[in-house]
Amino acid sequence: MRIGIAGAGAFGSALAVTLAQAGREVTLWARDAEAVDRMRATRRAERLPEIDLPVQIDPVSDLSTLFACDTILLALPAQATRGFVAEHAQALSGKVLVACAKGIDLTTLTGQTAIIAEAVPSATPALLTGPSFAADIARGLPTALTLGCADEACGAALQHALSTPSLRLYRTADVIGAELGGALKNVIAIACGACIGAGLGDSARAALMTRGFAEMQRLAGALGARPETLMGLSGFGDLVLTCSSELSRNYRYGLALGRGAAFDSHTTVEGAATARAVTDLAAARGLDLPISAVTARMVAGDLTPLQALDALINRPLKEERE
């Protein structure tokens, strides 16, 4: 099986490297033809400059080569997925499409697999998510991810095809839960980064992670997810990783907010858009998600981190289970 990967950013390139090192043939597509030429000449990806690209990876800018693959991993920014699959729906017909982004689409307020299913009804949508940094995957460090697929036979086949000696995949049919866990934790990671950036301390961060996880469970449950899914890699596991490491773009973005510092506008921060989407989803369902709400307002520039803390800490007292 030749596996196609749409998107040669850090995560797409890292997946290509670990799959190629396990003997898989991989087509790695990037939009920028000049960047592809450099990859082919240097055997290095721009977002992973210290990692050699194995010979099993074929970097291309020609979409027809990508679309020749039956299984395609969509390693695109979450807000770009809808446009890509809609534009190329005919070429993607009948394929297995594995979403790798962690975010909620701002226009449709749906996750990545729902976007795929709507744009390409004949495709089989799946999801790859969980606690991982691209550099760790590319370096062959042990990593475990969640593979979500409602089609159990396809999910089992993908689990074997995409697992490697250093990348272990756990399978679930609860695609909604896996998807929401990966998306919602980014919002809490921004809040935690802002907390540390503003000098509020590790105890405050622990409180945000815990109460933020409760919000994740609340919204995911309202949207049909199984509670136990959020306790797994794609929920709790990813939350722990992204709320505690500066390798997380969402956490670094939060740090910058907390410090009042500039942040690279070219860096994709999935949690910024997802925070806005979560606010709309919560309002439509009458859900109280205070951490997500103040995070969305911080991202919009309507609250400073200290004002956000004040809004949270002065809320009415309640039982922890609420």
PDB file of C-alpha atoms in Angstrom:
ATOM      1  CA  MET A   1       0.000   0.000   0.000  1.00  0.00           C
ATOM      2  CA  ARG A   2       1.333   3.443  -0.940  1.00  0.00           C
ATOM      3  CA  ILE A   3       0.198   5.997   1.633  1.00  0.00           C
ATOM      4  CA  GLY A   4      -0.380   9.584   0.602  1.00  0.00           C
ATOM      5  CA  ILE A   5       0.069  12.520   2.964  1.00  0.00           C
ATOM      6  CA  ALA A   6      -1.418  15.901   2.076  1.00  0.00           C
ATOM      7  CA  GLY A   7       0.645  18.527   3.854  1.00  0.00           C
ATOM      8  CA  ALA A   8       4.404  18.608   4.373  1.00  0.00           C
ATOM      9  CA  GLY A   9       4.389  20.573   7.592  1.00  0.00           C
ATOM     10  CA  ALA A  10       6.022  19.227  10.732  1.00  0.00           C
ATOM     11  CA  PHE A  11       3.380  16.613  11.540  1.00  0.00           C
ATOM     12  CA  GLY A  12       2.844  15.416   7.975  1.00  0.00           C
ATOM     13  CA  SER A  13       6.591  15.129   7.433  1.00  0.00           C
ATOM     14  CA  ALA A  14       7.054  13.311  10.737  1.00  0.00           C
ATOM     15  CA  LEU A  15       4.376  10.772   9.856  1.00  0.00           C
ATOM     16  CA  ALA A  16       6.032  10.257   6.484  1.00  0.00           C
ATOM     17  CA  VAL A  17       9.385   9.612   8.172  1.00  0.00           C
ATOM     18  CA  THR A  18       8.141   7.046  10.714  1.00  0.00           C
ATOM     19  CA  LEU A  19       6.043   5.217   8.097  1.00  0.00           C
ATOM     20  CA  ALA A  20       8.944   5.160   5.640  1.00  0.00           C
ATOM     21  CA  GLN A  21      11.342   3.891   8.291  1.00  0.00           C
ATOM     22  CA  ALA A  22       8.907   1.009   8.825  1.00  0.00           C
ATOM     23  CA  GLY A  23       9.137   0.138   5.130  1.00  0.00           C
ATOM     24  CA  ARG A  24       5.992   1.880   3.844  1.00  0.00           C
ATOM     25  CA  GLU A  25       6.018   3.703   0.504  1.00  0.00           C
ATOM     26  CA  VAL A  26       4.877   7.283   1.110  1.00  0.00           C
ATOM     27  CA  THR A  27       3.862  10.117  -1.216  1.00  0.00           C
ATOM     28  CA  LEU A  28       4.320  13.436   0.608  1.00  0.00           C
ATOM     29  CA  TRP A  29       2.480  16.299  -1.079  1.00  0.00           C
ATOM     30  CA  ALA A  30       3.208  20.000  -0.566  1.00  0.00           C
ATOM     31  CA  ARG A  31       1.587  22.908  -2.370  1.00  0.00           C
ATOM     32  CA  ASP A  32       4.879  24.790  -2.828  1.00  0.00           C
ATOM     33  CA  ALA A  33       6.725  23.307  -5.825  1.00  0.00           C
ATOM     34  CA  GLU A  34       9.990  25.034  -4.906  1.00  0.00           C
ATOM     35  CA  ALA A  35       9.860  23.591  -1.398  1.00  0.00           C
ATOM     36  CA  VAL A  36       9.312  20.145  -2.897  1.00  0.00           C
ATOM     37  CA  ASP A  37      12.336  20.602  -5.168  1.00  0.00           C
ATOM     38  CA  ARG A  38      14.435  21.472  -2.120  1.00  0.00           C
ATOM     39  CA  MET A  39      13.147  18.407  -0.266  1.00  0.00           C
ATOM     40  CA  ARG A  40      14.041  16.181  -3.178  1.00  0.00           C
ATOM     41  CA  ALA A  41      17.521  17.721  -3.479  1.00  0.00           C
ATOM     42  CA  THR A  42      18.434  17.832   0.213  1.00  0.00           C
ATOM     43  CA  ARG A  43      16.256  14.978   1.529  1.00  0.00           C
ATOM     44  CA  ARG A  44      15.250  17.288   4.357  1.00  0.00           C
ATOM     45  CA  ALA A  45      11.845  18.779   5.217  1.00  0.00           C
ATOM     46  CA  GLU A  46      11.799  22.470   6.043  1.00  0.00           C
ATOM     47  CA  ARG A  47       9.816  21.929   9.249  1.00  0.00           C
ATOM     48  CA  LEU A  48      12.078  19.045  10.356  1.00  0.00           C
ATOM     49  CA  PRO A  49      15.495  20.305   9.228  1.00  0.00           C
ATOM     50  CA  GLU A  50      17.528  17.833  11.307  1.00  0.00           C
ATOM     51  CA  ILE A  51      15.777  14.689  10.048  1.00  0.00           C
ATOM     52  CA  ASP A  52      16.778  12.839   6.870  1.00  0.00           C
ATOM     53  CA  LEU A  53      13.897  11.821   4.620  1.00  0.00           C
ATOM     54  CA  PRO A  54      14.132   8.084   3.854  1.00  0.00           C
ATOM     55  CA  VAL A  55      14.225   7.040   0.216  1.00  0.00           C
ATOM     56  CA  GLN A  56      10.735   5.522   0.578  1.00  0.00           C
ATOM     57  CA  ILE A  57       9.328   9.080   0.736  1.00  0.00           C
ATOM     58  CA  ASP A  58       8.476  10.684  -2.584  1.00  0.00           C
ATOM     59  CA  PRO A  59       7.950  14.463  -2.134  1.00  0.00           C
ATOM     60  CA  VAL A  60       5.604  15.831  -4.809  1.00  0.00           C
ATOM     61  CA  SER A  61       3.668  18.990  -5.670  1.00  0.00           C
ATOM     62  CA  ASP A  62       1.540  17.220  -8.271  1.00  0.00           C
ATOM     63  CA  LEU A  63      -1.886  16.422  -6.863  1.00  0.00           C
ATOM     64  CA  SER A  64      -2.500  13.626  -9.351  1.00  0.00           C
ATOM     65  CA  THR A  65       0.334  11.655  -7.749  1.00  0.00           C
ATOM     66  CA  LEU A  66      -1.213  12.147  -4.322  1.00  0.00           C
ATOM     67  CA  PHE A  67      -4.655  11.145  -5.565  1.00  0.00           C
ATOM     68  CA  ALA A  68      -3.247   7.904  -6.968  1.00  0.00           C
ATOM     69  CA  CYS A  69      -3.006   6.685  -3.357  1.00  0.00           C
ATOM     70  CA  ASP A  70      -5.996   4.829  -1.895  1.00  0.00           C
ATOM     71  CA  THR A  71      -5.277   6.003   1.655  1.00  0.00           C
ATOM     72  CA  ILE A  72      -4.546   9.704   2.192  1.00  0.00           C
ATOM     73  CA  LEU A  73      -3.643  11.367   5.491  1.00  0.00           C
ATOM     74  CA  LEU A  74      -4.873  14.962   5.587  1.00  0.00           C
ATOM     75  CA  ALA A  75      -2.137  16.737   7.558  1.00  0.00           C
ATOM     76  CA  LEU A  76      -3.570  20.177   6.812  1.00  0.00           C
ATOM     77  CA  PRO A  77      -4.588  22.974   9.210  1.00  0.00           C
ATOM     78  CA  ALA A  78      -8.080  22.321  10.558  1.00  0.00           C
ATOM     79  CA  GLN A  79      -9.525  25.442   8.936  1.00  0.00           C
ATOM     80  CA  ALA A  80      -8.118  24.393   5.545  1.00  0.00           C
ATOM     81  CA  THR A  81      -9.570  20.871   5.439  1.00  0.00           C
ATOM     82  CA  ARG A  82     -13.056  21.829   4.257  1.00  0.00           C
ATOM     83  CA  GLY A  83     -11.779  23.829   1.283  1.00  0.00           C
ATOM     84  CA  PHE A  84      -9.336  21.121   0.219  1.00  0.00           C
ATOM     85  CA  VAL A  85     -11.763  18.191   0.284  1.00  0.00           C
ATOM     86  CA  ALA A  86     -14.567  20.197  -1.310  1.00  0.00           C
ATOM     87  CA  GLU A  87     -12.317  21.388  -4.137  1.00  0.00           C
ATOM     88  CA  HIS A  88     -11.010  17.891  -4.852  1.00  0.00           C
ATOM     89  CA  ALA A  89     -14.112  15.842  -3.959  1.00  0.00           C
ATOM     90  CA  GLN A  90     -14.199  13.973  -7.259  1.00  0.00           C
ATOM     91  CA  ALA A  91     -10.533  12.943  -7.069  1.00  0.00           C
ATOM     92  CA  LEU A  92     -10.970  11.856  -3.437  1.00  0.00           C
ATOM     93  CA  SER A  93     -14.065   9.765  -4.132  1.00  0.00           C
ATOM     94  CA  GLY A  94     -13.940   6.254  -2.690  1.00  0.00           C
ATOM     95  CA  LYS A  95     -10.685   6.773  -0.795  1.00  0.00           C
ATOM     96  CA  VAL A  96      -9.837   6.351   2.864  1.00  0.00           C
ATOM     97  CA  LEU A  97      -9.235   9.872   4.201  1.00  0.00           C
ATOM     98  CA  VAL A  98      -7.554  10.182   7.598  1.00  0.00           C
ATOM     99  CA  ALA A  99      -7.854  13.617   9.209  1.00  0.00           C
ATOM    100  CA  CYS A 100      -4.805  14.578  11.264  1.00  0.00           C
ATOM    101  CA  ALA A 101      -5.786  18.120  12.308  1.00  0.00           C
ATOM    102  CA  LYS A 102      -7.159  18.911  15.755  1.00  0.00           C
ATOM    103  CA  GLY A 103      -9.809  21.569  15.471  1.00  0.00           C
ATOM    104  CA  ILE A 104     -13.442  22.504  14.912  1.00  0.00           C
ATOM    105  CA  ASP A 105     -14.323  24.184  11.636  1.00  0.00           C
ATOM    106  CA  LEU A 106     -15.487  27.735  12.280  1.00  0.00           C
ATOM    107  CA  THR A 107     -18.008  27.802   9.444  1.00  0.00           C
ATOM    108  CA  THR A 108     -19.784  24.495  10.047  1.00  0.00           C
ATOM    109  CA  LEU A 109     -18.968  24.046  13.775  1.00  0.00           C
ATOM    110  CA  THR A 110     -18.193  20.406  12.995  1.00  0.00           C
ATOM    111  CA  GLY A 111     -15.101  18.233  13.281  1.00  0.00           C
ATOM    112  CA  GLN A 112     -12.825  17.050  10.520  1.00  0.00           C
ATOM    113  CA  THR A 113     -14.488  13.709   9.789  1.00  0.00           C
ATOM    114  CA  ALA A 114     -17.926  15.313   9.427  1.00  0.00           C
ATOM    115  CA  ILE A 115     -16.443  17.730   6.911  1.00  0.00           C
ATOM    116  CA  ILE A 116     -14.984  14.816   4.938  1.00  0.00           C
ATOM    117  CA  ALA A 117     -18.259  12.871   5.040  1.00  0.00           C
ATOM    118  CA  GLU A 118     -20.247  15.844   3.768  1.00  0.00           C
ATOM    119  CA  ALA A 119     -17.856  16.796   0.969  1.00  0.00           C
ATOM    120  CA  VAL A 120     -16.959  13.258  -0.158  1.00  0.00           C
ATOM    121  CA  PRO A 121     -19.842  10.911   0.785  1.00  0.00           C
ATOM    122  CA  SER A 122     -18.190   7.924  -0.909  1.00  0.00           C
ATOM    123  CA  ALA A 123     -14.964   8.293   1.092  1.00  0.00           C
ATOM    124  CA  THR A 124     -14.274   6.474   4.360  1.00  0.00           C
ATOM    125  CA  PRO A 125     -13.360   9.092   6.976  1.00  0.00           C
ATOM    126  CA  ALA A 126     -11.009   8.372   9.853  1.00  0.00           C
ATOM    127  CA  LEU A 127      -9.046  10.354  12.399  1.00  0.00           C
ATOM    128  CA  LEU A 128      -5.523  10.234  13.827  1.00  0.00           C
ATOM    129  CA  THR A 129      -5.118  12.132  17.073  1.00  0.00           C
ATOM    130  CA  GLY A 130      -3.534  12.028  20.515  1.00  0.00           C
ATOM    131  CA  PRO A 131      -0.526  13.258  22.510  1.00  0.00           C
ATOM    132  CA  SER A 132       2.360  13.732  20.113  1.00  0.00           C
ATOM    133  CA  PHE A 133       4.988  16.181  18.969  1.00  0.00           C
ATOM    134  CA  ALA A 134       6.214  15.931  15.398  1.00  0.00           C
ATOM    135  CA  ALA A 135       9.872  15.944  16.404  1.00  0.00           C
ATOM    136  CA  ASP A 136       9.362  12.977  18.736  1.00  0.00           C
ATOM    137  CA  ILE A 137       7.638  10.943  16.029  1.00  0.00           C
ATOM    138  CA  ALA A 138      10.304  11.781  13.442  1.00  0.00           C
ATOM    139  CA  ARG A 139      13.125  10.861  15.841  1.00  0.00           C
ATOM    140  CA  GLY A 140      11.551   7.476  16.494  1.00  0.00           C
ATOM    141  CA  LEU A 141      10.676   8.183  20.122  1.00  0.00           C
ATOM    142  CA  PRO A 142       7.854   6.000  21.477  1.00  0.00           C
ATOM    143  CA  THR A 143       4.455   7.582  20.849  1.00  0.00           C
ATOM    144  CA  ALA A 144       0.874   6.326  21.217  1.00  0.00           C
ATOM    145  CA  LEU A 145      -2.045   7.802  19.280  1.00  0.00           C
ATOM    146  CA  THR A 146      -5.758   7.195  18.846  1.00  0.00           C
ATOM    147  CA  LEU A 147      -7.137   6.090  15.491  1.00  0.00           C
ATOM    148  CA  GLY A 148     -10.838   6.861  15.199  1.00  0.00           C
ATOM    149  CA  CYS A 149     -12.886   5.113  12.531  1.00  0.00           C
ATOM    150  CA  ALA A 150     -16.579   4.208  12.579  1.00  0.00           C
ATOM    151  CA  ASP A 151     -15.981   1.430  10.032  1.00  0.00           C
ATOM    152  CA  GLU A 152     -14.442  -1.270  12.225  1.00  0.00           C
ATOM    153  CA  ALA A 153     -12.946  -3.302   9.373  1.00  0.00           C
ATOM    154  CA  CYS A 154     -11.333  -0.237   7.839  1.00  0.00           C
ATOM    155  CA  GLY A 155     -10.179   0.919  11.270  1.00  0.00           C
ATOM    156  CA  ALA A 156      -8.452  -2.390  11.939  1.00  0.00           C
ATOM    157  CA  ALA A 157      -6.731  -2.295   8.543  1.00  0.00           C
ATOM    158  CA  LEU A 158      -5.579   1.278   9.128  1.00  0.00           C
ATOM    159  CA  GLN A 159      -4.337   0.436  12.610  1.00  0.00           C
ATOM    160  CA  HIS A 160      -1.970  -2.146  11.151  1.00  0.00           C
ATOM    161  CA  ALA A 161      -0.997  -0.031   8.145  1.00  0.00           C
ATOM    162  CA  LEU A 162      -0.134   3.089  10.154  1.00  0.00           C
ATOM    163  CA  SER A 163       1.449   1.543  13.264  1.00  0.00           C
ATOM    164  CA  THR A 164       5.244   1.347  13.331  1.00  0.00           C
ATOM    165  CA  PRO A 165       7.818   0.034  15.837  1.00  0.00           C
ATOM    166  CA  SER A 166       7.811   3.438  17.564  1.00  0.00           C
ATOM    167  CA  LEU A 167       4.241   4.578  16.825  1.00  0.00           C
ATOM    168  CA  ARG A 168       1.509   2.548  18.550  1.00  0.00           C
ATOM    169  CA  LEU A 169      -2.106   3.166  17.535  1.00  0.00           C
ATOM    170  CA  TYR A 170      -5.142   2.406  19.680  1.00  0.00           C
ATOM    171  CA  ARG A 171      -8.426   2.062  17.801  1.00  0.00           C
ATOM    172  CA  THR A 172     -11.845   3.468  18.666  1.00  0.00           C
ATOM    173  CA  ALA A 173     -15.184   3.651  16.858  1.00  0.00           C
ATOM    174  CA  ASP A 174     -16.089   6.758  18.906  1.00  0.00           C
ATOM    175  CA  VAL A 175     -14.866   9.207  16.309  1.00  0.00           C
ATOM    176  CA  ILE A 176     -16.737  12.141  17.868  1.00  0.00           C
ATOM    177  CA  GLY A 177     -15.077  11.619  21.242  1.00  0.00           C
ATOM    178  CA  ALA A 178     -11.593  11.202  19.801  1.00  0.00           C
ATOM    179  CA  GLU A 179     -12.058  14.234  17.584  1.00  0.00           C
ATOM    180  CA  LEU A 180     -13.364  16.509  20.323  1.00  0.00           C
ATOM    181  CA  GLY A 181     -10.691  15.443  22.794  1.00  0.00           C
ATOM    182  CA  GLY A 182      -7.968  16.485  20.369  1.00  0.00           C
ATOM    183  CA  ALA A 183      -9.659  19.767  19.472  1.00  0.00           C
ATOM    184  CA  LEU A 184     -10.848  20.964  22.872  1.00  0.00           C
ATOM    185  CA  LYS A 185      -7.578  20.366  24.711  1.00  0.00           C
ATOM    186  CA  ASN A 186      -5.994  23.070  22.526  1.00  0.00           C
ATOM    187  CA  VAL A 187      -8.308  25.666  24.069  1.00  0.00           C
ATOM    188  CA  ILE A 188      -7.283  24.639  27.585  1.00  0.00           C
ATOM    189  CA  ALA A 189      -3.609  24.642  26.537  1.00  0.00           C
ATOM    190  CA  ILE A 190      -3.910  28.312  25.556  1.00  0.00           C
ATOM    191  CA  ALA A 191      -5.458  29.081  28.944  1.00  0.00           C
ATOM    192  CA  CYS A 192      -2.654  27.225  30.747  1.00  0.00           C
ATOM    193  CA  GLY A 193       0.012  28.994  28.731  1.00  0.00           C
ATOM    194  CA  ALA A 194      -1.522  32.358  29.551  1.00  0.00           C
ATOM    195  CA  CYS A 195      -1.623  31.365  33.228  1.00  0.00           C
ATOM    196  CA  ILE A 196       2.097  30.576  33.336  1.00  0.00           C
ATOM    197  CA  GLY A 197       3.000  33.516  31.110  1.00  0.00           C
ATOM    198  CA  ALA A 198       1.219  35.881  33.472  1.00  0.00           C
ATOM    199  CA  GLY A 199       3.107  34.414  36.447  1.00  0.00           C
ATOM    200  CA  LEU A 200       0.057  32.868  38.118  1.00  0.00           C
ATOM    201  CA  GLY A 201       1.874  29.663  39.023  1.00  0.00           C
ATOM    202  CA  ASP A 202       1.717  25.891  38.616  1.00  0.00           C
ATOM    203  CA  SER A 203      -1.122  25.449  41.115  1.00  0.00           C
ATOM    204  CA  ALA A 204      -3.337  27.691  39.001  1.00  0.00           C
ATOM    205  CA  ARG A 205      -2.353  25.732  35.908  1.00  0.00           C
ATOM    206  CA  ALA A 206      -3.298  22.461  37.595  1.00  0.00           C
ATOM    207  CA  ALA A 207      -6.692  23.914  38.455  1.00  0.00           C
ATOM    208  CA  LEU A 208      -7.212  25.072  34.854  1.00  0.00           C
ATOM    209  CA  MET A 209      -6.279  21.654  33.492  1.00  0.00           C
ATOM    210  CA  THR A 210      -8.652  19.876  35.869  1.00  0.00           C
ATOM    211  CA  ARG A 211     -11.623  22.190  35.455  1.00  0.00           C
ATOM    212  CA  GLY A 212     -10.857  22.511  31.751  1.00  0.00           C
ATOM    213  CA  PHE A 213     -11.033  18.739  31.414  1.00  0.00           C
ATOM    214  CA  ALA A 214     -14.458  18.852  33.043  1.00  0.00           C
ATOM    215  CA  GLU A 215     -15.544  21.332  30.354  1.00  0.00           C
ATOM    216  CA  MET A 216     -14.190  19.056  27.638  1.00  0.00           C
ATOM    217  CA  GLN A 217     -16.233  16.159  29.015  1.00  0.00           C
ATOM    218  CA  ARG A 218     -19.338  18.328  29.339  1.00  0.00           C
ATOM    219  CA  LEU A 219     -19.306  19.521  25.718  1.00  0.00           C
ATOM    220  CA  ALA A 220     -18.205  16.197  24.257  1.00  0.00           C
ATOM    221  CA  GLY A 221     -20.997  14.405  26.108  1.00  0.00           C
ATOM    222  CA  ALA A 222     -23.559  16.883  24.799  1.00  0.00           C
ATOM    223  CA  LEU A 223     -22.338  16.193  21.267  1.00  0.00           C
ATOM    224  CA  GLY A 224     -22.664  12.416  21.592  1.00  0.00           C
ATOM    225  CA  ALA A 225     -19.193  11.291  22.683  1.00  0.00           C
ATOM    226  CA  ARG A 226     -18.604   8.449  25.121  1.00  0.00           C
ATOM    227  CA  PRO A 227     -17.221   9.679  28.476  1.00  0.00           C
ATOM    228  CA  GLU A 228     -14.495   7.007  28.534  1.00  0.00           C
ATOM    229  CA  THR A 229     -13.064   8.231  25.234  1.00  0.00           C
ATOM    230  CA  LEU A 230     -12.149  11.566  26.799  1.00  0.00           C
ATOM    231  CA  MET A 231     -10.251   9.676  29.502  1.00  0.00           C
ATOM    232  CA  GLY A 232      -7.953   8.217  26.845  1.00  0.00           C
ATOM    233  CA  LEU A 233      -5.072   9.392  24.712  1.00  0.00           C
ATOM    234  CA  SER A 234      -7.021  11.844  22.604  1.00  0.00           C
ATOM    235  CA  GLY A 235      -8.507  13.631  25.611  1.00  0.00           C
ATOM    236  CA  PHE A 236      -6.708  13.385  28.940  1.00  0.00           C
ATOM    237  CA  GLY A 237      -3.413  12.260  27.391  1.00  0.00           C
ATOM    238  CA  ASP A 238      -3.244  15.085  24.888  1.00  0.00           C
ATOM    239  CA  LEU A 239      -4.369  17.601  27.518  1.00  0.00           C
ATOM    240  CA  VAL A 240      -1.462  16.699  29.820  1.00  0.00           C
ATOM    241  CA  LEU A 241       1.080  17.017  27.013  1.00  0.00           C
ATOM    242  CA  THR A 242      -0.072  20.292  25.489  1.00  0.00           C
ATOM    243  CA  CYS A 243      -0.686  22.090  28.771  1.00  0.00           C
ATOM    244  CA  SER A 244       2.805  21.445  30.091  1.00  0.00           C
ATOM    245  CA  SER A 245       5.305  21.799  27.239  1.00  0.00           C
ATOM    246  CA  GLU A 246       6.580  24.725  25.204  1.00  0.00           C
ATOM    247  CA  LEU A 247       6.787  22.376  22.225  1.00  0.00           C
ATOM    248  CA  SER A 248       3.011  22.887  22.006  1.00  0.00           C
ATOM    249  CA  ARG A 249       2.124  25.784  19.699  1.00  0.00           C
ATOM    250  CA  ASN A 250      -1.121  26.419  21.587  1.00  0.00           C
ATOM    251  CA  TYR A 251       0.685  26.547  24.924  1.00  0.00           C
ATOM    252  CA  ARG A 252       3.367  28.872  23.482  1.00  0.00           C
ATOM    253  CA  TYR A 253       0.661  31.121  22.091  1.00  0.00           C
ATOM    254  CA  GLY A 254      -0.899  31.272  25.558  1.00  0.00           C
ATOM    255  CA  LEU A 255       2.492  32.084  27.079  1.00  0.00           C
ATOM    256  CA  ALA A 256       2.794  35.016  24.690  1.00  0.00           C
ATOM    257  CA  LEU A 257      -0.685  36.233  25.652  1.00  0.00           C
ATOM    258  CA  GLY A 258       0.200  35.986  29.331  1.00  0.00           C
ATOM    259  CA  ARG A 259       3.447  37.895  28.857  1.00  0.00           C
ATOM    260  CA  GLY A 260       1.934  40.497  26.561  1.00  0.00           C
ATOM    261  CA  ALA A 261       4.469  39.445  23.938  1.00  0.00           C
ATOM    262  CA  ALA A 262       4.192  39.134  20.170  1.00  0.00           C
ATOM    263  CA  PHE A 263       3.601  35.723  18.605  1.00  0.00           C
ATOM    264  CA  ASP A 264       4.597  34.541  15.136  1.00  0.00           C
ATOM    265  CA  SER A 265       1.512  35.131  12.986  1.00  0.00           C
ATOM    266  CA  HIS A 266       2.664  32.452  10.521  1.00  0.00           C
ATOM    267  CA  THR A 267       2.384  29.714  13.162  1.00  0.00           C
ATOM    268  CA  THR A 268      -0.905  27.814  13.075  1.00  0.00           C
ATOM    269  CA  VAL A 269      -2.647  27.862  16.457  1.00  0.00           C
ATOM    270  CA  GLU A 270      -5.635  25.554  16.113  1.00  0.00           C
ATOM    271  CA  GLY A 271      -6.977  26.373  19.579  1.00  0.00           C
ATOM    272  CA  ALA A 272      -7.552  30.045  18.741  1.00  0.00           C
ATOM    273  CA  ALA A 273     -10.222  29.246  16.150  1.00  0.00           C
ATOM    274  CA  THR A 274     -11.557  26.315  18.179  1.00  0.00           C
ATOM    275  CA  ALA A 275     -12.118  28.573  21.203  1.00  0.00           C
ATOM    276  CA  ARG A 276     -14.478  30.690  19.104  1.00  0.00           C
ATOM    277  CA  ALA A 277     -16.236  27.584  17.779  1.00  0.00           C
ATOM    278  CA  VAL A 278     -16.633  26.148  21.296  1.00  0.00           C
ATOM    279  CA  THR A 279     -18.261  29.381  22.463  1.00  0.00           C
ATOM    280  CA  ASP A 280     -20.866  29.084  19.709  1.00  0.00           C
ATOM    281  CA  LEU A 281     -21.453  25.381  20.349  1.00  0.00           C
ATOM    282  CA  ALA A 282     -21.871  25.950  24.090  1.00  0.00           C
ATOM    283  CA  ALA A 283     -24.268  28.846  23.590  1.00  0.00           C
ATOM    284  CA  ALA A 284     -26.429  26.796  21.217  1.00  0.00           C
ATOM    285  CA  ARG A 285     -26.720  24.029  23.834  1.00  0.00           C
ATOM    286  CA  GLY A 286     -26.989  26.151  26.953  1.00  0.00           C
ATOM    287  CA  LEU A 287     -23.706  24.841  28.381  1.00  0.00           C
ATOM    288  CA  ASP A 288     -21.607  26.707  30.933  1.00  0.00           C
ATOM    289  CA  LEU A 289     -17.934  26.484  29.865  1.00  0.00           C
ATOM    290  CA  PRO A 290     -16.275  29.378  31.696  1.00  0.00           C
ATOM    291  CA  ILE A 291     -12.616  28.557  30.947  1.00  0.00           C
ATOM    292  CA  SER A 292     -13.306  28.144  27.249  1.00  0.00           C
ATOM    293  CA  ALA A 293     -15.345  31.341  27.248  1.00  0.00           C
ATOM    294  CA  VAL A 294     -12.653  33.519  28.821  1.00  0.00           C
ATOM    295  CA  THR A 295     -10.011  31.917  26.595  1.00  0.00           C
ATOM    296  CA  ALA A 296     -12.013  32.915  23.522  1.00  0.00           C
ATOM    297  CA  ARG A 297     -12.217  36.467  24.875  1.00  0.00           C
ATOM    298  CA  MET A 298      -8.465  36.537  25.540  1.00  0.00           C
ATOM    299  CA  VAL A 299      -7.778  35.368  21.991  1.00  0.00           C
ATOM    300  CA  ALA A 300     -10.089  38.109  20.694  1.00  0.00           C
ATOM    301  CA  GLY A 301      -8.258  40.700  22.800  1.00  0.00           C
ATOM    302  CA  ASP A 302     -11.308  41.455  24.951  1.00  0.00           C
ATOM    303  CA  LEU A 303      -9.723  40.251  28.206  1.00  0.00           C
ATOM    304  CA  THR A 304      -6.221  40.257  29.652  1.00  0.00           C
ATOM    305  CA  PRO A 305      -5.062  37.086  31.441  1.00  0.00           C
ATOM    306  CA  LEU A 306      -5.474  38.798  34.819  1.00  0.00           C
ATOM    307  CA  GLN A 307      -9.011  39.885  33.924  1.00  0.00           C
ATOM    308  CA  ALA A 308      -9.742  36.323  32.816  1.00  0.00           C
ATOM    309  CA  LEU A 309      -8.489  35.010  36.170  1.00  0.00           C
ATOM    310  CA  ASP A 310     -10.658  37.507  38.010  1.00  0.00           C
ATOM    311  CA  ALA A 311     -13.707  36.396  35.997  1.00  0.00           C
ATOM    312  CA  LEU A 312     -13.051  32.752  36.843  1.00  0.00           C
ATOM    313  CA  ILE A 313     -12.078  33.007  40.488  1.00  0.00           C
ATOM    314  CA  ASN A 314     -15.049  35.200  41.407  1.00  0.00           C
ATOM    315  CA  ARG A 315     -17.656  32.857  39.972  1.00  0.00           C
ATOM    316  CA  PRO A 316     -20.271  31.508  42.452  1.00  0.00           C
ATOM    317  CA  LEU A 317     -18.980  28.628  44.559  1.00  0.00           C
ATOM    318  CA  LYS A 318     -20.268  25.166  43.673  1.00  0.00           C
ATOM    319  CA  GLU A 319     -19.667  21.446  44.090  1.00  0.00           C
ATOM    320  CA  GLU A 320     -16.706  20.021  42.182  1.00  0.00           C
ATOM    321  CA  ARG A 321     -18.884  17.644  40.162  1.00  0.00           C
ATOM    322  CA  GLU A 322     -20.694  20.615  38.563  1.00  0.00           C
TER     323      GLU A 322
END
